[in-house]
CSV table of C-alpha atoms in Angstrom, one decimal:
chain,number,residue,atom,x,y,z
A,1,MET,CA,0.1,0.1,-0.1
A,2,GLN,CA,1.5,3.5,-0.9
A,3,MET,CA,2.0,5.6,2.4
A,4,TRP,CA,2.9,8.7,0.9
A,5,LYS,CA,1.4,11.9,0.1
A,6,ARG,CA,2.8,15.2,-0.5
A,7,ASN,CA,0.7,17.9,0.8
A,8,TYR,CA,-0.3,17.4,4.4
A,9,THR,CA,-1.9,19.8,6.4
A,10,VAL,CA,-1.7,19.6,10.2
A,11,PRO,CA,-4.7,17.7,11.8
A,12,GLU,CA,-6.5,19.8,14.4
A,13,CYS,CA,-5.3,17.3,17.2
A,14,CYS,CA,-2.0,18.3,16.8
A,15,ALA,CA,-2.0,22.0,15.8
A,16,SER,CA,0.3,23.2,18.4
A,17,GLY,CA,2.3,26.0,16.5
A,18,GLU,CA,5.1,23.7,15.9
A,19,THR,CA,7.3,23.8,13.0
A,20,LEU,CA,6.8,20.7,10.8
A,21,ILE,CA,8.8,18.8,8.5
A,22,SER,CA,6.8,17.8,5.5
A,23,MET,CA,5.3,14.3,5.9
A,24,ALA,CA,6.7,13.4,2.2
A,25,VAL,CA,10.0,13.6,3.3
A,26,VAL,CA,9.5,12.2,6.8
A,27,GLY,CA,7.4,9.1,6.2
A,28,LEU,CA,6.5,6.7,9.2
A,29,VAL,CA,8.8,6.8,12.7
A,30,ASP,CA,9.3,3.7,14.6
A,31,CYS,CA,9.2,4.8,17.8
A,32,HIS,CA,10.5,1.2,19.5
A,33,CYS,CA,12.8,-1.1,18.0
A,34,HIS,CA,16.1,-3.5,18.5
A,35,LEU,CA,18.3,-2.7,15.8
A,36,SER,CA,21.6,-4.5,15.4
A,37,ALA,CA,22.4,-4.9,11.8
A,38,PRO,CA,22.0,-2.5,8.7
A,39,GLU,CA,19.6,-5.0,7.1
A,40,PHE,CA,17.1,-3.6,9.1
A,41,LEU,CA,16.8,-0.3,7.7
A,42,GLU,CA,14.3,-0.5,5.4
A,43,THR,CA,12.5,1.6,2.7
A,44,GLY,CA,9.5,3.5,4.0
A,45,VAL,CA,10.7,4.1,7.6
A,46,LYS,CA,12.5,7.4,8.0
A,47,ALA,CA,13.5,7.4,11.4
A,48,PHE,CA,14.0,4.7,14.2
A,49,ILE,CA,13.9,4.9,17.7
A,50,SER,CA,16.6,2.2,18.9
A,51,VAL,CA,16.4,1.0,22.2
A,52,THR,CA,18.7,-1.3,24.3
A,53,GLU,CA,18.2,-3.9,26.9
A,54,GLU,CA,21.5,-4.7,28.3
A,55,VAL,CA,24.9,-2.7,28.8
A,56,LYS,CA,26.5,-4.9,26.0
A,57,GLU,CA,24.4,-3.4,23.5
A,58,PHE,CA,25.3,0.2,24.3
A,59,GLU,CA,28.2,0.8,22.1
A,60,ARG,CA,26.8,-1.1,19.4
A,61,VAL,CA,23.7,0.9,19.1
A,62,ILE,CA,25.8,4.3,19.4
A,63,GLN,CA,28.2,3.2,16.5
A,64,LEU,CA,24.7,2.4,14.4
A,65,SER,CA,23.5,6.0,15.1
A,66,LYS,CA,27.0,7.2,14.2
A,67,SER,CA,26.9,5.1,10.7
A,68,TYR,CA,23.4,6.2,10.1
A,69,PRO,CA,23.2,9.5,11.9
A,70,ALA,CA,20.0,11.0,10.3
A,71,LEU,CA,18.0,7.7,10.3
A,72,VAL,CA,18.8,6.1,14.0
A,73,GLY,CA,17.9,7.9,17.4
A,74,PRO,CA,20.0,5.6,20.0
A,75,CYS,CA,18.5,5.3,23.7
A,76,LEU,CA,20.2,3.7,26.3
A,77,GLY,CA,18.6,1.7,28.8
A,78,ILE,CA,18.6,-1.4,31.1
A,79,HIS,CA,15.6,-3.7,30.7
A,80,PRO,CA,13.8,-5.4,33.7
A,81,ILE,CA,14.3,-8.7,32.5
A,82,GLN,CA,18.3,-9.6,31.8
A,83,LYS,CA,19.9,-12.0,29.7
A,84,TRP,CA,16.5,-12.8,27.8
A,85,GLY,CA,16.2,-16.5,26.4
A,86,SER,CA,19.5,-17.7,28.2
A,87,GLN,CA,20.2,-20.1,31.0
A,88,ASP,CA,21.1,-17.0,33.1
A,89,GLN,CA,17.9,-14.9,32.4
A,90,HIS,CA,17.0,-13.1,35.8
A,91,SER,CA,14.8,-10.3,36.8
A,92,VAL,CA,17.1,-7.1,37.0
A,93,ARG,CA,19.0,-6.2,39.8
A,94,LEU,CA,21.1,-3.0,40.6
A,95,GLU,CA,24.5,-5.0,40.0
A,96,ASP,CA,23.1,-5.1,36.2
A,97,LEU,CA,22.6,-1.1,36.2
A,98,GLU,CA,26.1,-0.2,37.8
A,99,PRO,CA,28.5,-0.8,34.5
A,100,ALA,CA,25.7,1.0,32.6
A,101,LEU,CA,25.8,4.3,34.5
A,102,PRO,CA,28.7,6.1,32.9
A,103,PHE,CA,27.6,5.6,29.4
A,104,PHE,CA,24.6,7.7,30.3
A,105,GLN,CA,26.9,10.8,30.8
A,106,LYS,CA,29.3,9.8,28.1
A,107,TYR,CA,26.6,9.7,25.2
A,108,ARG,CA,24.2,12.4,27.0
A,109,ASP,CA,24.4,14.7,23.9
A,110,GLU,CA,23.8,11.7,21.4
A,111,ILE,CA,20.9,9.7,22.8
A,112,VAL,CA,17.2,10.6,22.1
A,113,ALA,CA,15.9,8.7,25.2
A,114,VAL,CA,16.5,6.8,28.2
A,115,GLY,CA,15.2,3.2,27.3
A,116,GLU,CA,14.1,0.4,27.3
A,117,ILE,CA,13.5,0.7,30.9
A,118,GLY,CA,10.3,-0.2,33.4
A,119,LEU,CA,8.8,-3.2,34.8
A,120,ASP,CA,7.9,-6.7,34.1
A,121,TYR,CA,6.0,-8.4,36.9
A,122,THR,CA,5.3,-11.5,34.6
A,123,PRO,CA,5.4,-14.5,37.7
A,124,TRP,CA,7.7,-16.5,35.6
A,125,TYR,CA,10.2,-13.9,35.6
A,126,ALA,CA,9.7,-11.8,38.5
A,127,PRO,CA,7.7,-14.2,41.0
A,128,ASP,CA,7.6,-12.2,44.5
A,129,ALA,CA,8.0,-9.0,46.1
A,130,GLN,CA,11.6,-9.1,46.3
A,131,HIS,CA,12.4,-9.0,42.6
A,132,HIS,CA,9.3,-6.5,41.9
A,133,GLU,CA,11.4,-3.9,44.8
A,134,GLU,CA,14.9,-4.6,42.8
A,135,GLN,CA,13.2,-3.6,39.8
A,136,LEU,CA,11.7,-0.8,41.1
A,137,ARG,CA,15.1,0.3,42.2
A,138,VAL,CA,16.4,0.0,38.9
A,139,PHE,CA,13.7,1.5,37.0
A,140,ARG,CA,13.5,4.7,39.7
A,141,LYS,CA,17.2,5.3,38.9
A,142,GLN,CA,16.9,5.3,35.3
A,143,VAL,CA,14.0,7.8,35.4
A,144,GLN,CA,16.1,9.9,37.8
A,145,ILE,CA,18.6,10.1,35.1
A,146,ALA,CA,16.0,10.8,32.2
A,147,LYS,CA,15.4,13.8,34.3
A,148,GLU,CA,18.7,14.8,34.8
A,149,LEU,CA,19.6,14.6,31.3
A,150,ASP,CA,15.9,16.1,30.3
A,151,LEU,CA,15.2,13.1,28.2
A,152,PRO,CA,12.2,11.5,27.6
A,153,VAL,CA,11.8,7.9,28.6
A,154,ASN,CA,11.0,4.8,26.3
A,155,VAL,CA,9.1,2.3,28.6
A,156,HIS,CA,8.1,-1.2,29.0
A,157,SER,CA,5.5,-2.4,31.5
A,158,ARG,CA,4.1,-6.1,31.3
A,159,SER,CA,2.1,-7.2,34.0
A,160,ALA,CA,2.7,-3.8,35.7
A,161,ALA,CA,0.8,-1.2,33.9
A,162,ALA,CA,-0.6,0.8,36.7
A,163,ILE,CA,2.3,0.6,38.9
A,164,THR,CA,4.6,1.8,35.8
A,165,ILE,CA,2.5,5.0,35.0
A,166,ALA,CA,2.3,5.7,39.0
A,167,ILE,CA,6.2,5.6,38.9
A,168,LEU,CA,6.3,7.9,36.1
A,169,LYS,CA,3.9,10.4,37.7
A,170,GLU,CA,5.4,10.3,41.2
A,171,GLN,CA,8.9,11.2,39.5
A,172,GLY,CA,7.5,14.0,37.5
A,173,ILE,CA,8.1,12.6,34.1
A,174,GLN,CA,6.4,14.9,31.3
A,175,HIS,CA,7.7,12.6,28.4
A,176,ALA,CA,7.4,9.0,28.2
A,177,LEU,CA,6.2,6.4,25.3
A,178,LEU,CA,4.5,3.4,26.9
A,179,HIS,CA,5.6,0.8,24.2
A,180,ASN,CA,3.4,-2.0,23.4
A,181,PHE,CA,1.1,-1.2,26.2
A,182,ALA,CA,-1.4,-4.0,27.2
A,183,GLY,CA,-3.0,-2.5,30.4
A,184,LYS,CA,-6.7,-1.7,31.1
A,185,PRO,CA,-7.7,1.5,29.2
A,186,SER,CA,-8.7,3.2,32.4
A,187,VAL,CA,-5.1,2.9,33.2
A,188,ALA,CA,-4.0,4.2,29.9
A,189,MET,CA,-6.1,7.1,30.4
A,190,GLU,CA,-4.5,7.9,33.2
A,191,GLY,CA,-1.2,8.1,31.1
A,192,VAL,CA,-3.0,10.1,28.6
A,193,GLN,CA,-4.1,12.9,31.4
A,194,ALA,CA,-0.1,12.9,32.1
A,195,GLY,CA,0.7,13.7,28.7
A,196,TYR,CA,2.1,10.4,27.9
A,197,PHE,CA,2.1,8.4,24.4
A,198,PHE,CA,1.5,4.8,23.6
A,199,SER,CA,2.7,2.6,20.7
A,200,PHE,CA,1.6,-0.5,19.1
A,201,PRO,CA,3.5,-2.9,17.2
A,202,PRO,CA,2.1,-5.3,14.5
A,203,ALA,CA,1.3,-8.0,16.6
A,204,VAL,CA,-1.7,-6.1,18.2
A,205,CYS,CA,-3.5,-7.3,15.4
A,206,ARG,CA,-3.6,-10.6,16.8
A,207,ASN,CA,-5.4,-9.2,20.0
A,208,GLU,CA,-8.8,-8.3,20.5
A,209,GLN,CA,-7.9,-6.4,23.7
A,210,ARG,CA,-5.8,-3.9,21.9
A,211,VAL,CA,-8.8,-2.7,19.8
A,212,LYS,CA,-10.7,-1.5,22.7
A,213,LEU,CA,-7.4,0.2,24.0
A,214,ILE,CA,-6.7,1.9,20.5
A,215,LYS,CA,-10.3,3.0,20.3
A,216,GLN,CA,-10.3,4.8,23.8
A,217,ILE,CA,-6.7,6.6,23.5
A,218,PRO,CA,-6.7,9.8,21.4
A,219,MET,CA,-4.8,9.9,18.4
A,220,GLU,CA,-2.9,12.6,19.6
A,221,HIS,CA,-1.1,10.3,22.4
A,222,ILE,CA,-0.4,7.2,19.7
A,223,CYS,CA,3.0,6.5,18.0
A,224,LEU,CA,3.8,3.8,15.8
A,225,GLU,CA,6.7,0.9,16.6
A,226,THR,CA,7.6,-2.3,15.7
A,227,ASP,CA,9.6,-3.7,18.6
A,228,SER,CA,11.6,-5.5,15.8
A,229,PRO,CA,12.9,-8.3,15.6
A,230,ALA,CA,9.9,-9.3,17.9
A,231,LEU,CA,6.3,-8.8,18.2
A,232,GLY,CA,5.4,-9.1,14.3
A,233,LEU,CA,2.3,-10.0,12.8
A,234,HIS,CA,3.3,-13.7,12.8
A,235,LYS,CA,5.1,-14.9,15.9
A,236,GLU,CA,7.5,-17.4,13.9
A,237,ALA,CA,8.6,-14.8,11.4
A,238,ARG,CA,11.3,-12.0,12.3
A,239,ASN,CA,9.6,-9.0,12.4
A,240,GLU,CA,11.4,-6.0,10.8
A,241,PRO,CA,11.0,-2.0,10.3
A,242,LYS,CA,8.9,-1.9,7.1
A,243,ASN,CA,6.2,-3.9,9.0
A,244,ILE,CA,5.1,-0.6,10.9
A,245,GLN,CA,2.9,0.0,8.0
A,246,ILE,CA,0.7,-3.0,9.6
A,247,SER,CA,0.6,-1.3,12.9
A,248,CYS,CA,-0.6,2.1,10.7
A,249,GLN,CA,-3.1,0.4,8.7
A,250,PHE,CA,-4.7,-1.6,11.8
A,251,ILE,CA,-4.9,1.5,14.0
A,252,ALA,CA,-6.5,3.1,10.9
A,253,LYS,CA,-9.0,0.4,10.6
A,254,VAL,CA,-9.9,0.9,14.4
A,255,LYS,CA,-10.0,4.4,14.4
A,256,GLY,CA,-11.9,4.4,11.3
A,257,ILE,CA,-9.6,6.9,9.3
A,258,LEU,CA,-7.3,6.8,6.5
A,259,PRO,CA,-3.7,5.2,7.0
A,260,GLU,CA,-2.3,8.5,5.8
A,261,LYS,CA,-3.9,10.2,8.5
A,262,VAL,CA,-2.3,8.0,11.1
A,263,MET,CA,1.2,8.3,9.4
A,264,GLU,CA,0.8,12.0,10.1
A,265,VAL,CA,-0.5,12.5,13.1
A,266,THR,CA,1.9,9.6,14.9
A,267,THR,CA,5.0,11.1,13.0
A,268,HIS,CA,4.0,14.8,14.6
A,269,ASN,CA,3.4,12.8,17.6
A,270,ALA,CA,7.0,11.1,17.9
A,271,PHE,CA,8.6,14.5,16.9
A,272,ARG,CA,6.9,16.0,20.1
A,273,LEU,CA,8.3,13.2,22.1
A,274,PHE,CA,11.5,12.8,20.6
A,275,PRO,CA,12.8,16.5,19.7
A,276,ARG,CA,16.2,15.3,18.8
A,277,ILE,CA,14.7,13.3,16.1
A,278,GLN,CA,12.8,16.0,14.4
A,279,LYS,CA,16.1,18.6,14.7
A,280,THR,CA,18.3,15.6,13.2
A,281,LEU,CA,15.9,15.1,10.3
A,282,GLN,CA,15.6,18.9,9.7
A,283,GLN,CA,19.5,19.2,9.1
A,284,ARG,CA,19.7,16.2,6.9
A,285,ILE,CA,16.7,18.0,4.5
A,286,THR,CA,18.6,21.4,5.0
A,287,SER,CA,21.9,19.8,3.7
A,288,THR,CA,20.2,18.0,0.8
């Protein structure tokens, strides 16, 4: 499906007086993905917000952003589940965060957000209160880092939607993306009231519960993501950033609007949430 159109107007829900880059140049913005190789850089996606999960990924995502400076917006963060899929998989501990701390200062001027951070209270990953408390300590520490650096947060909230949003509000966070959000609509609306954004990967097409959620969240609080290489349309297939069009089309269907309108609004939302991305893209356009 052709996802481009030359002359867009700013929708009422986004009219805030900000200068927008032409949507024909920008295209779609993937607000949450895990890039590790150039083959992920697909036609049709003009900007990537690339998150990390463990400290060993930090230098890799920074180098990727240097190789593609007008395309990849790097995030640094420690995920609530460490060593995912290995025999050493465990709920995050403060000792997992400690070696990461110097990198936040080292790359403070290069990263576009702190993430992927958050809480994962899935019972088989974090079975008791002790695990929950340790995750909370790591989460709060990284939220404080984001505040000190004046950066948004890119947030994981599995089986912990209400407490995640409560912590963000408690800590005074104003700019947050709740990625692949699966909480109750009433909880989501608390985040909306706080000014937070919510993004949905292609996998939402398989989940009827998300239809109600997407219907209730206003478009001016929705972003697009793929969470590549996970959470694609088909569980057995590797997800890729080009599949962001699937999310775009699904949200358009649920909202009863054109996919082009979803692209327009979500791209504007991404720029509001990640202003360093808009600045970088503007520089790219000016230099061409």
